[in-house]
């Protein structure tokens, strides 16, 4: 067994023991000590240890921990909103215990009994794929979740996405696991109070545009995909595609991206390059990213073949691309940009409607408008508080 696996096992053990014994109890102290010393063991190897939890997988740094393939705790942590665990610096024993306590609090809030396998199953049902629609066939309607953590500002997601953009800049490929973790976490925020809300970010500064816009397009795309009855896995794949659709913009100089006036031909050419750059950078990833790459390539192509990149022959773009295209334009027009004010939602919706059949897929626009109109009261605008730069 590798050290990170030792640590995670000791970490899970400590959480389990902590539910049984009060503070100060020798068993509890021992369990926390054991986990803490395992943590020091991996921390002493250099780099900051980081873990990403997916439903059925745990990743340490970039390495999948195969030994933990059927480790129950990954699921539990994801359900409690813990998708990523990163130790940025050395922590003290006290800090570590405080951290365990907080994780435990989150696990308790999502009413997980850490001792019962049976409870674990019912948890899987209650939260399903983090509560996405279509996971409730078991009959048991999900109880409203009382998770303080859901009242988020999406600051963490924005932070992770900013980090992801930097990674793309420096290594030229997309850290896909983190993109998936962001999507999962957005999905938790969307389903936080057992109905769908679309928690959209409000832009505070222009240079945050790409981050804010990407998160919003991911949320809108998942909302629309759900309303069309897509399965949770497809919904998440569309979420990742929405999140990454503009990733090709990272190479565009900020002055061009935020230029208030008319663009020169050269600047226009730079902008028009982002779908191709985005698809390229996504294809560098070693995961199955076909859909995200296609969406990045096609999201500015209109239904009638107009837009960019120019099509060599007139073909239909994929459903995911047509879907993200609608959400992309909706969010872009709803946001204040250096060259124009934000449009009110109704004006944007009429714009979409007017251009159905030429720019947009009529069915998708119809479904999008219904989703937003029905859910108007549910669209919460949250501010991206921790954001300081893009
Ligand atoms: Fe774009
Ligand atoms: Fe966009």
mmCIF file of C-alpha atoms and ligand atoms in Angstrom:
data_model
loop_
_atom_site.group_PDB
_atom_site.id
_atom_site.type_symbol
_atom_site.label_atom_id
_atom_site.label_comp_id
_atom_site.label_asym_id
_atom_site.label_seq_id
_atom_site.Cartn_x
_atom_site.Cartn_y
_atom_site.Cartn_z
ATOM 1 C CA UNK A 1 0.000 0.000 0.000
ATOM 2 C CA UNK A 2 1.249 3.451 -0.816
ATOM 3 C CA UNK A 3 1.503 6.210 1.764
ATOM 4 C CA UNK A 4 -1.469 8.241 0.527
ATOM 5 C CA UNK A 5 -3.606 5.113 0.845
ATOM 6 C CA UNK A 6 -2.346 4.592 4.400
ATOM 7 C CA UNK A 7 -3.218 8.165 5.170
ATOM 8 C CA UNK A 8 -6.737 7.981 3.738
ATOM 9 C CA UNK A 9 -7.461 4.775 5.601
ATOM 10 C CA UNK A 10 -6.234 6.275 8.857
ATOM 11 C CA UNK A 11 -8.191 9.456 8.072
ATOM 12 C CA UNK A 12 -11.421 7.488 7.549
ATOM 13 C CA UNK A 13 -10.749 5.443 10.633
ATOM 14 C CA UNK A 14 -10.296 8.595 12.693
ATOM 15 C CA UNK A 15 -13.587 10.023 11.404
ATOM 16 C CA UNK A 16 -15.345 6.781 12.305
ATOM 17 C CA UNK A 17 -13.842 6.685 15.784
ATOM 18 C CA UNK A 18 -14.675 10.349 16.343
ATOM 19 C CA UNK A 19 -18.372 9.627 15.893
ATOM 20 C CA UNK A 20 -18.136 7.065 18.707
ATOM 21 C CA UNK A 21 -15.968 8.705 21.336
ATOM 22 C CA UNK A 22 -16.032 12.192 22.842
ATOM 23 C CA UNK A 23 -13.120 14.578 22.759
ATOM 24 C CA UNK A 24 -10.248 13.525 24.986
ATOM 25 C CA UNK A 25 -11.091 9.803 24.884
ATOM 26 C CA UNK A 26 -7.886 7.759 24.430
ATOM 27 C CA UNK A 27 -9.251 5.799 21.449
ATOM 28 C CA UNK A 28 -10.129 8.984 19.708
ATOM 29 C CA UNK A 29 -6.772 10.580 20.458
ATOM 30 C CA UNK A 30 -4.985 7.505 19.170
ATOM 31 C CA UNK A 31 -6.945 7.474 15.933
ATOM 32 C CA UNK A 32 -6.295 11.169 15.325
ATOM 33 C CA UNK A 33 -2.603 10.674 16.154
ATOM 34 C CA UNK A 34 -2.346 7.819 13.705
ATOM 35 C CA UNK A 35 -3.923 9.816 10.871
ATOM 36 C CA UNK A 36 -1.785 12.825 11.715
ATOM 37 C CA UNK A 37 1.416 10.837 11.573
ATOM 38 C CA UNK A 38 0.419 9.315 8.217
ATOM 39 C CA UNK A 39 -0.209 12.829 6.953
ATOM 40 C CA UNK A 40 3.251 13.887 8.070
ATOM 41 C CA UNK A 41 4.605 10.833 6.317
ATOM 42 C CA UNK A 42 3.277 11.965 2.936
ATOM 43 C CA UNK A 43 3.928 15.661 3.580
ATOM 44 C CA UNK A 44 7.601 14.892 4.231
ATOM 45 C CA UNK A 45 7.933 13.659 0.648
ATOM 46 C CA UNK A 46 7.765 17.252 -0.537
ATOM 47 C CA UNK A 47 4.947 18.813 -2.574
ATOM 48 C CA UNK A 48 1.594 19.663 -1.036
ATOM 49 C CA UNK A 49 -0.519 16.540 -0.809
ATOM 50 C CA UNK A 50 -3.816 16.893 -2.617
ATOM 51 C CA UNK A 51 -6.668 14.467 -3.063
ATOM 52 C CA UNK A 52 -9.617 14.579 -5.427
ATOM 53 C CA UNK A 53 -12.631 12.457 -4.560
ATOM 54 C CA UNK A 54 -14.991 11.231 -7.219
ATOM 55 C CA UNK A 55 -17.836 8.807 -6.629
ATOM 56 C CA UNK A 56 -15.807 5.771 -7.460
ATOM 57 C CA UNK A 57 -12.280 7.020 -7.530
ATOM 58 C CA UNK A 58 -9.695 8.771 -5.443
ATOM 59 C CA UNK A 59 -6.894 10.698 -7.018
ATOM 60 C CA UNK A 60 -3.712 11.691 -5.229
ATOM 61 C CA UNK A 61 -2.124 14.602 -7.063
ATOM 62 C CA UNK A 62 -2.427 13.247 -10.606
ATOM 63 C CA UNK A 63 -2.242 9.600 -9.639
ATOM 64 C CA UNK A 64 -5.326 7.413 -9.358
ATOM 65 C CA UNK A 65 -5.237 5.329 -6.225
ATOM 66 C CA UNK A 66 -6.339 2.012 -7.618
ATOM 67 C CA UNK A 67 -6.329 0.359 -4.199
ATOM 68 C CA UNK A 68 -9.168 2.663 -3.217
ATOM 69 C CA UNK A 69 -11.372 1.828 -6.169
ATOM 70 C CA UNK A 70 -14.163 0.568 -3.931
ATOM 71 C CA UNK A 71 -13.425 2.765 -0.959
ATOM 72 C CA UNK A 72 -16.784 3.895 0.450
ATOM 73 C CA UNK A 73 -15.484 7.105 1.846
ATOM 74 C CA UNK A 74 -14.914 8.813 -1.479
ATOM 75 C CA UNK A 75 -18.666 8.729 -2.061
ATOM 76 C CA UNK A 76 -19.408 9.945 1.424
ATOM 77 C CA UNK A 77 -17.024 12.833 1.148
ATOM 78 C CA UNK A 78 -18.389 13.837 -2.252
ATOM 79 C CA UNK A 79 -21.929 13.712 -0.855
ATOM 80 C CA UNK A 80 -20.840 15.978 1.971
ATOM 81 C CA UNK A 81 -19.456 18.439 -0.549
ATOM 82 C CA UNK A 82 -15.799 17.511 -0.088
ATOM 83 C CA UNK A 83 -14.409 16.904 -3.554
ATOM 84 C CA UNK A 84 -10.947 18.072 -2.992
ATOM 85 C CA UNK A 85 -8.594 17.986 -0.104
ATOM 86 C CA UNK A 86 -5.396 19.870 -0.251
ATOM 87 C CA UNK A 87 -2.787 20.544 2.393
ATOM 88 C CA UNK A 88 -1.124 23.732 1.350
ATOM 89 C CA UNK A 89 1.292 23.859 4.241
ATOM 90 C CA UNK A 90 2.251 21.794 7.215
ATOM 91 C CA UNK A 91 -0.551 21.695 9.772
ATOM 92 C CA UNK A 92 -0.335 21.216 13.519
ATOM 93 C CA UNK A 93 -1.975 18.321 15.324
ATOM 94 C CA UNK A 94 -4.612 20.737 16.684
ATOM 95 C CA UNK A 95 -5.355 22.181 13.286
ATOM 96 C CA UNK A 96 -5.646 18.686 11.909
ATOM 97 C CA UNK A 97 -8.117 17.650 14.595
ATOM 98 C CA UNK A 98 -10.123 20.823 13.972
ATOM 99 C CA UNK A 99 -10.203 19.961 10.302
ATOM 100 C CA UNK A 100 -11.399 16.407 11.028
ATOM 101 C CA UNK A 101 -14.075 17.885 13.248
ATOM 102 C CA UNK A 102 -15.262 20.108 10.423
ATOM 103 C CA UNK A 103 -15.394 17.264 7.938
ATOM 104 C CA UNK A 104 -17.294 15.261 10.514
ATOM 105 C CA UNK A 105 -19.727 18.137 10.922
ATOM 106 C CA UNK A 106 -20.347 18.158 7.178
ATOM 107 C CA UNK A 107 -20.830 14.416 7.118
ATOM 108 C CA UNK A 108 -23.282 14.648 10.015
ATOM 109 C CA UNK A 109 -25.168 17.473 8.339
ATOM 110 C CA UNK A 110 -25.763 15.258 5.384
ATOM 111 C CA UNK A 111 -27.059 12.745 7.949
ATOM 112 C CA UNK A 112 -24.573 10.052 7.279
ATOM 113 C CA UNK A 113 -24.221 7.400 9.888
ATOM 114 C CA UNK A 114 -20.593 6.502 9.551
ATOM 115 C CA UNK A 115 -21.008 3.104 11.163
ATOM 116 C CA UNK A 116 -23.634 1.404 9.023
ATOM 117 C CA UNK A 117 -23.251 -0.004 5.564
ATOM 118 C CA UNK A 118 -27.018 0.005 5.222
ATOM 119 C CA UNK A 119 -27.075 3.726 5.874
ATOM 120 C CA UNK A 120 -24.415 4.154 3.264
ATOM 121 C CA UNK A 121 -26.702 2.660 0.659
ATOM 122 C CA UNK A 122 -29.604 4.822 1.607
ATOM 123 C CA UNK A 123 -27.263 7.770 1.394
ATOM 124 C CA UNK A 124 -26.416 6.793 -2.157
ATOM 125 C CA UNK A 125 -30.072 6.867 -2.921
ATOM 126 C CA UNK A 126 -30.844 10.077 -1.167
ATOM 127 C CA UNK A 127 -28.120 12.067 -2.738
ATOM 128 C CA UNK A 128 -27.590 9.959 -5.813
ATOM 129 C CA UNK A 129 -25.242 11.549 -8.226
ATOM 130 C CA UNK A 130 -25.176 14.554 -5.964
ATOM 131 C CA UNK A 131 -28.934 14.804 -6.245
ATOM 132 C CA UNK A 132 -29.286 15.037 -9.975
ATOM 133 C CA UNK A 133 -32.690 14.348 -11.448
ATOM 134 C CA UNK A 134 -33.328 10.835 -12.591
ATOM 135 C CA UNK A 135 -31.693 9.391 -9.518
ATOM 136 C CA UNK A 136 -34.870 9.166 -7.546
ATOM 137 C CA UNK A 137 -36.520 6.137 -9.088
ATOM 138 C CA UNK A 138 -36.150 4.360 -5.795
ATOM 139 C CA UNK A 139 -39.320 6.055 -4.625
ATOM 140 C CA UNK A 140 -37.768 7.722 -1.642
ATOM 141 C CA UNK A 141 -37.964 11.420 -2.348
ATOM 142 C CA UNK A 142 -34.816 13.140 -1.225
ATOM 143 C CA UNK A 143 -35.295 14.842 2.090
ATOM 144 C CA UNK A 144 -34.450 18.509 2.075
ATOM 145 C CA UNK A 145 -30.804 18.843 2.842
ATOM 146 C CA UNK A 146 -29.808 20.973 5.704
ATOM 147 C CA UNK A 147 -26.355 21.799 4.641
ATOM 148 C CA UNK A 148 -25.001 25.143 5.560
ATOM 149 C CA UNK A 149 -22.272 24.485 3.048
ATOM 150 C CA UNK A 150 -24.774 24.774 0.236
ATOM 151 C CA UNK A 151 -25.305 28.422 0.840
ATOM 152 C CA UNK A 152 -22.143 29.033 -1.012
ATOM 153 C CA UNK A 153 -20.985 32.005 -2.950
ATOM 154 C CA UNK A 154 -19.322 29.696 -5.455
ATOM 155 C CA UNK A 155 -16.076 31.337 -4.421
ATOM 156 C CA UNK A 156 -14.365 27.985 -4.156
ATOM 157 C CA UNK A 157 -15.516 26.857 -7.559
ATOM 158 C CA UNK A 158 -14.341 30.143 -9.022
ATOM 159 C CA UNK A 159 -11.040 29.703 -7.239
ATOM 160 C CA UNK A 160 -10.590 26.168 -8.555
ATOM 161 C CA UNK A 161 -11.486 27.257 -12.058
ATOM 162 C CA UNK A 162 -8.962 30.069 -11.910
ATOM 163 C CA UNK A 163 -6.342 27.594 -10.786
ATOM 164 C CA UNK A 164 -7.373 25.334 -13.656
ATOM 165 C CA UNK A 165 -6.921 28.150 -16.163
ATOM 166 C CA UNK A 166 -3.428 28.750 -14.822
ATOM 167 C CA UNK A 167 -2.647 25.066 -15.193
ATOM 168 C CA UNK A 168 -3.842 25.178 -18.793
ATOM 169 C CA UNK A 169 -1.595 28.192 -19.361
ATOM 170 C CA UNK A 170 1.463 26.560 -17.907
ATOM 171 C CA UNK A 171 1.158 22.968 -19.046
ATOM 172 C CA UNK A 172 -1.026 23.244 -22.122
ATOM 173 C CA UNK A 173 -3.584 20.613 -21.142
ATOM 174 C CA UNK A 174 -6.716 20.616 -19.013
ATOM 175 C CA UNK A 175 -6.689 19.035 -15.526
ATOM 176 C CA UNK A 176 -9.906 17.211 -16.174
ATOM 177 C CA UNK A 177 -10.460 15.760 -12.737
ATOM 178 C CA UNK A 178 -10.633 19.200 -11.255
ATOM 179 C CA UNK A 179 -12.978 20.341 -14.015
ATOM 180 C CA UNK A 180 -15.230 17.418 -13.093
ATOM 181 C CA UNK A 181 -14.979 18.281 -9.406
ATOM 182 C CA UNK A 182 -16.072 21.863 -10.150
ATOM 183 C CA UNK A 183 -19.048 20.585 -12.143
ATOM 184 C CA UNK A 184 -20.022 18.211 -9.375
ATOM 185 C CA UNK A 185 -19.833 20.953 -6.836
ATOM 186 C CA UNK A 186 -21.928 23.290 -9.027
ATOM 187 C CA UNK A 187 -24.439 20.498 -9.290
ATOM 188 C CA UNK A 188 -24.605 20.279 -5.489
ATOM 189 C CA UNK A 189 -25.231 24.014 -5.357
ATOM 190 C CA UNK A 190 -27.979 23.684 -7.988
ATOM 191 C CA UNK A 191 -29.801 20.993 -6.052
ATOM 192 C CA UNK A 192 -29.127 22.306 -2.613
ATOM 193 C CA UNK A 193 -32.665 22.718 -1.457
ATOM 194 C CA UNK A 194 -34.083 19.687 -3.243
ATOM 195 C CA UNK A 195 -35.299 21.650 -6.226
ATOM 196 C CA UNK A 196 -33.245 23.067 -8.996
ATOM 197 C CA UNK A 197 -31.835 26.488 -8.590
ATOM 198 C CA UNK A 198 -29.459 28.070 -10.981
ATOM 199 C CA UNK A 199 -26.918 29.814 -8.847
ATOM 200 C CA UNK A 200 -25.418 32.324 -11.223
ATOM 201 C CA UNK A 201 -22.536 34.552 -10.473
ATOM 202 C CA UNK A 202 -22.661 38.274 -10.847
ATOM 203 C CA UNK A 203 -19.648 39.806 -12.397
ATOM 204 C CA UNK A 204 -17.756 42.236 -10.247
ATOM 205 C CA UNK A 205 -14.806 43.101 -12.359
ATOM 206 C CA UNK A 206 -14.243 42.746 -16.039
ATOM 207 C CA UNK A 207 -11.160 40.632 -15.775
ATOM 208 C CA UNK A 208 -13.134 37.987 -13.936
ATOM 209 C CA UNK A 209 -15.260 37.601 -16.986
ATOM 210 C CA UNK A 210 -14.037 34.256 -18.271
ATOM 211 C CA UNK A 211 -14.245 32.559 -14.878
ATOM 212 C CA UNK A 212 -17.688 33.883 -14.024
ATOM 213 C CA UNK A 213 -18.986 33.254 -17.528
ATOM 214 C CA UNK A 214 -17.625 29.688 -17.603
ATOM 215 C CA UNK A 215 -19.240 28.741 -14.302
ATOM 216 C CA UNK A 216 -22.536 30.301 -15.376
ATOM 217 C CA UNK A 217 -22.536 28.524 -18.722
ATOM 218 C CA UNK A 218 -21.822 25.226 -16.922
ATOM 219 C CA UNK A 219 -24.759 25.777 -14.564
ATOM 220 C CA UNK A 220 -27.167 26.892 -17.314
ATOM 221 C CA UNK A 221 -26.132 24.005 -19.575
ATOM 222 C CA UNK A 222 -26.693 21.457 -16.818
ATOM 223 C CA UNK A 223 -30.063 23.025 -15.987
ATOM 224 C CA UNK A 224 -31.131 22.855 -19.637
ATOM 225 C CA UNK A 225 -29.811 19.309 -20.104
ATOM 226 C CA UNK A 226 -31.746 18.184 -17.033
ATOM 227 C CA UNK A 227 -34.937 19.779 -18.239
ATOM 228 C CA UNK A 228 -34.519 17.799 -21.469
ATOM 229 C CA UNK A 229 -34.345 14.585 -19.457
ATOM 230 C CA UNK A 230 -30.673 13.813 -19.993
ATOM 231 C CA UNK A 231 -29.200 11.215 -17.673
ATOM 232 C CA UNK A 232 -27.018 12.458 -14.791
ATOM 233 C CA UNK A 233 -23.832 11.294 -16.454
ATOM 234 C CA UNK A 234 -24.685 13.173 -19.649
ATOM 235 C CA UNK A 235 -25.684 16.202 -17.625
ATOM 236 C CA UNK A 236 -22.284 16.256 -15.979
ATOM 237 C CA UNK A 237 -20.475 15.757 -19.278
ATOM 238 C CA UNK A 238 -22.412 18.725 -20.684
ATOM 239 C CA UNK A 239 -21.494 20.645 -17.523
ATOM 240 C CA UNK A 240 -17.803 19.978 -18.153
ATOM 241 C CA UNK A 241 -18.236 21.010 -21.798
ATOM 242 C CA UNK A 242 -19.984 24.228 -20.664
ATOM 243 C CA UNK A 243 -17.265 24.943 -18.145
ATOM 244 C CA UNK A 244 -14.483 24.490 -20.698
ATOM 245 C CA UNK A 245 -16.165 25.988 -23.779
ATOM 246 C CA UNK A 246 -14.059 29.182 -23.679
ATOM 247 C CA UNK A 247 -10.863 27.635 -22.335
ATOM 248 C CA UNK A 248 -9.204 28.622 -25.627
ATOM 249 C CA UNK A 249 -9.509 32.254 -24.515
ATOM 250 C CA UNK A 250 -6.683 31.946 -22.022
ATOM 251 C CA UNK A 251 -4.174 32.926 -24.660
ATOM 252 C CA UNK A 252 -6.060 36.029 -25.739
ATOM 253 C CA UNK A 253 -4.455 39.179 -24.277
ATOM 254 C CA UNK A 254 -6.704 40.805 -21.683
ATOM 255 C CA UNK A 255 -6.659 44.137 -23.588
ATOM 256 C CA UNK A 256 -8.248 42.419 -26.554
ATOM 257 C CA UNK A 257 -10.772 40.501 -24.461
ATOM 258 C CA UNK A 258 -11.936 43.592 -22.617
ATOM 259 C CA UNK A 259 -11.519 46.190 -25.343
ATOM 260 C CA UNK A 260 -14.398 48.660 -25.167
ATOM 261 C CA UNK A 261 -14.373 49.797 -28.804
ATOM 262 C CA UNK A 262 -14.620 48.065 -32.146
ATOM 263 C CA UNK A 263 -12.088 45.314 -32.767
ATOM 264 C CA UNK A 264 -9.559 45.567 -35.569
ATOM 265 C CA UNK A 265 -9.430 42.738 -38.119
ATOM 266 C CA UNK A 266 -6.362 41.379 -36.399
ATOM 267 C CA UNK A 267 -7.996 41.411 -32.978
ATOM 268 C CA UNK A 268 -11.104 39.782 -34.394
ATOM 269 C CA UNK A 269 -8.923 37.049 -35.878
ATOM 270 C CA UNK A 270 -7.319 36.440 -32.459
ATOM 271 C CA UNK A 271 -10.740 36.121 -30.820
ATOM 272 C CA UNK A 272 -12.019 33.837 -33.561
ATOM 273 C CA UNK A 273 -9.157 31.479 -32.897
ATOM 274 C CA UNK A 274 -10.378 30.502 -29.408
ATOM 275 C CA UNK A 275 -12.704 27.633 -30.421
ATOM 276 C CA UNK A 276 -9.873 25.849 -32.213
ATOM 277 C CA UNK A 277 -7.345 26.581 -29.437
ATOM 278 C CA UNK A 278 -9.835 25.364 -26.848
ATOM 279 C CA UNK A 279 -10.528 22.101 -28.663
ATOM 280 C CA UNK A 280 -6.793 21.538 -29.036
ATOM 281 C CA UNK A 281 -5.967 22.100 -25.410
ATOM 282 C CA UNK A 282 -8.827 19.837 -24.291
ATOM 283 C CA UNK A 283 -7.667 17.096 -26.645
ATOM 284 C CA UNK A 284 -4.275 17.147 -24.876
ATOM 285 C CA UNK A 285 -5.938 15.591 -21.868
ATOM 286 C CA UNK A 286 -5.585 11.837 -21.543
ATOM 287 C CA UNK A 287 -9.244 11.380 -20.646
ATOM 288 C CA UNK A 288 -12.251 10.844 -22.854
ATOM 289 C CA UNK A 289 -13.030 14.454 -23.624
ATOM 290 C CA UNK A 290 -14.571 14.194 -27.064
ATOM 291 C CA UNK A 291 -17.720 16.040 -26.128
ATOM 292 C CA UNK A 292 -15.950 18.948 -24.415
ATOM 293 C CA UNK A 293 -13.519 19.325 -27.324
ATOM 294 C CA UNK A 294 -16.335 19.292 -29.877
ATOM 295 C CA UNK A 295 -18.333 21.850 -27.907
ATOM 296 C CA UNK A 296 -15.300 24.114 -27.572
ATOM 297 C CA UNK A 297 -14.842 23.892 -31.344
ATOM 298 C CA UNK A 298 -18.490 24.360 -32.307
ATOM 299 C CA UNK A 299 -19.981 26.729 -29.727
ATOM 300 C CA UNK A 300 -19.877 29.792 -32.034
ATOM 301 C CA UNK A 301 -21.302 28.009 -35.057
ATOM 302 C CA UNK A 302 -24.886 28.961 -35.809
ATOM 303 C CA UNK A 303 -27.683 26.626 -36.732
ATOM 304 C CA UNK A 304 -27.519 27.847 -40.352
ATOM 305 C CA UNK A 305 -23.779 27.222 -40.515
ATOM 306 C CA UNK A 306 -22.785 30.853 -39.937
ATOM 307 C CA UNK A 307 -20.481 32.009 -37.152
ATOM 308 C CA UNK A 308 -16.975 30.675 -36.684
ATOM 309 C CA UNK A 309 -14.842 28.652 -37.325
ATOM 310 C CA UNK A 310 -16.149 28.471 -40.902
ATOM 311 C CA UNK A 311 -17.574 25.100 -41.809
ATOM 312 C CA UNK A 312 -16.080 23.461 -44.865
ATOM 313 C CA UNK A 313 -19.359 21.834 -45.653
ATOM 314 C CA UNK A 314 -22.711 22.441 -44.095
ATOM 315 C CA UNK A 315 -23.243 19.936 -41.337
ATOM 316 C CA UNK A 316 -25.189 19.985 -38.121
ATOM 317 C CA UNK A 317 -23.324 20.653 -34.895
ATOM 318 C CA UNK A 318 -23.818 18.215 -32.020
ATOM 319 C CA UNK A 319 -26.721 18.666 -29.637
ATOM 320 C CA UNK A 320 -24.306 19.522 -26.800
ATOM 321 C CA UNK A 321 -22.754 22.298 -28.913
ATOM 322 C CA UNK A 322 -26.127 23.745 -29.892
ATOM 323 C CA UNK A 323 -27.182 23.614 -26.245
ATOM 324 C CA UNK A 324 -24.050 25.324 -24.916
ATOM 325 C CA UNK A 325 -24.360 27.919 -27.720
ATOM 326 C CA UNK A 326 -27.768 29.009 -26.374
ATOM 327 C CA UNK A 327 -26.541 29.184 -22.757
ATOM 328 C CA UNK A 328 -23.360 30.963 -23.842
ATOM 329 C CA UNK A 329 -25.207 33.757 -25.648
ATOM 330 C CA UNK A 330 -27.739 34.051 -22.822
ATOM 331 C CA UNK A 331 -25.033 34.572 -20.209
ATOM 332 C CA UNK A 332 -22.919 36.848 -22.406
ATOM 333 C CA UNK A 333 -25.826 39.213 -23.091
ATOM 334 C CA UNK A 334 -26.968 39.129 -19.454
ATOM 335 C CA UNK A 335 -23.615 40.404 -18.294
ATOM 336 C CA UNK A 336 -22.250 43.928 -18.390
ATOM 337 C CA UNK A 337 -19.301 44.100 -20.736
ATOM 338 C CA UNK A 338 -16.826 46.902 -21.319
ATOM 339 C CA UNK A 339 -18.652 47.745 -24.557
ATOM 340 C CA UNK A 340 -22.266 47.491 -23.381
ATOM 341 C CA UNK A 341 -24.575 47.244 -20.384
ATOM 342 C CA UNK A 342 -26.136 43.948 -19.323
ATOM 343 C CA UNK A 343 -29.466 43.260 -20.989
ATOM 344 C CA UNK A 344 -32.478 42.446 -18.828
ATOM 345 C CA UNK A 345 -33.387 38.757 -18.885
ATOM 346 C CA UNK A 346 -36.602 39.252 -20.913
ATOM 347 C CA UNK A 347 -34.758 41.141 -23.610
ATOM 348 C CA UNK A 348 -32.209 38.352 -23.888
ATOM 349 C CA UNK A 349 -34.941 35.743 -24.129
ATOM 350 C CA UNK A 350 -36.690 37.633 -26.954
ATOM 351 C CA UNK A 351 -33.358 37.935 -28.723
ATOM 352 C CA UNK A 352 -32.927 34.162 -28.532
ATOM 353 C CA UNK A 353 -36.484 33.628 -29.725
ATOM 354 C CA UNK A 354 -36.089 35.959 -32.711
ATOM 355 C CA UNK A 355 -33.038 34.092 -33.869
ATOM 356 C CA UNK A 356 -34.385 30.579 -33.577
ATOM 357 C CA UNK A 357 -34.157 28.696 -36.820
ATOM 358 C CA UNK A 358 -31.235 30.795 -38.031
ATOM 359 C CA UNK A 359 -28.756 31.015 -35.157
ATOM 360 C CA UNK A 360 -30.336 28.808 -32.501
ATOM 361 C CA UNK A 361 -32.045 25.446 -32.355
ATOM 362 C CA UNK A 362 -35.764 26.233 -31.819
ATOM 363 C CA UNK A 363 -36.380 23.253 -29.561
ATOM 364 C CA UNK A 364 -33.480 24.082 -27.305
ATOM 365 C CA UNK A 365 -34.457 27.738 -27.069
ATOM 366 C CA UNK A 366 -38.038 26.710 -26.248
ATOM 367 C CA UNK A 367 -36.863 24.416 -23.463
ATOM 368 C CA UNK A 368 -34.399 27.009 -22.200
ATOM 369 C CA UNK A 369 -37.027 29.728 -21.980
ATOM 370 C CA UNK A 370 -39.468 27.389 -20.220
ATOM 371 C CA UNK A 371 -36.791 26.367 -17.727
ATOM 372 C CA UNK A 372 -35.847 29.932 -16.937
ATOM 373 C CA UNK A 373 -39.426 31.249 -16.819
ATOM 374 C CA UNK A 374 -40.597 28.458 -14.555
ATOM 375 C CA UNK A 375 -37.584 28.812 -12.409
ATOM 376 C CA UNK A 376 -37.296 32.570 -12.449
ATOM 377 C CA UNK A 377 -37.760 32.783 -8.694
ATOM 378 C CA UNK A 378 -35.188 30.089 -8.311
ATOM 379 C CA UNK A 379 -32.392 31.759 -10.154
ATOM 380 C CA UNK A 380 -30.309 33.056 -7.351
ATOM 381 C CA UNK A 381 -27.658 35.526 -8.175
ATOM 382 C CA UNK A 382 -24.728 35.020 -5.903
ATOM 383 C CA UNK A 383 -21.673 37.119 -5.864
ATOM 384 C CA UNK A 384 -18.248 35.771 -6.493
ATOM 385 C CA UNK A 385 -16.848 37.135 -3.278
ATOM 386 C CA UNK A 386 -13.399 35.731 -3.172
ATOM 387 C CA UNK A 387 -12.683 36.752 -6.716
ATOM 388 C CA UNK A 388 -9.960 39.267 -7.217
ATOM 389 C CA UNK A 389 -8.672 38.433 -10.644
ATOM 390 C CA UNK A 390 -9.416 36.102 -13.490
HETATM 391 FE FE1 LIG B 1 -16.618 31.454 -26.936
HETATM 392 FE FE1 LIG B 2 -18.567 31.882 -24.087
#
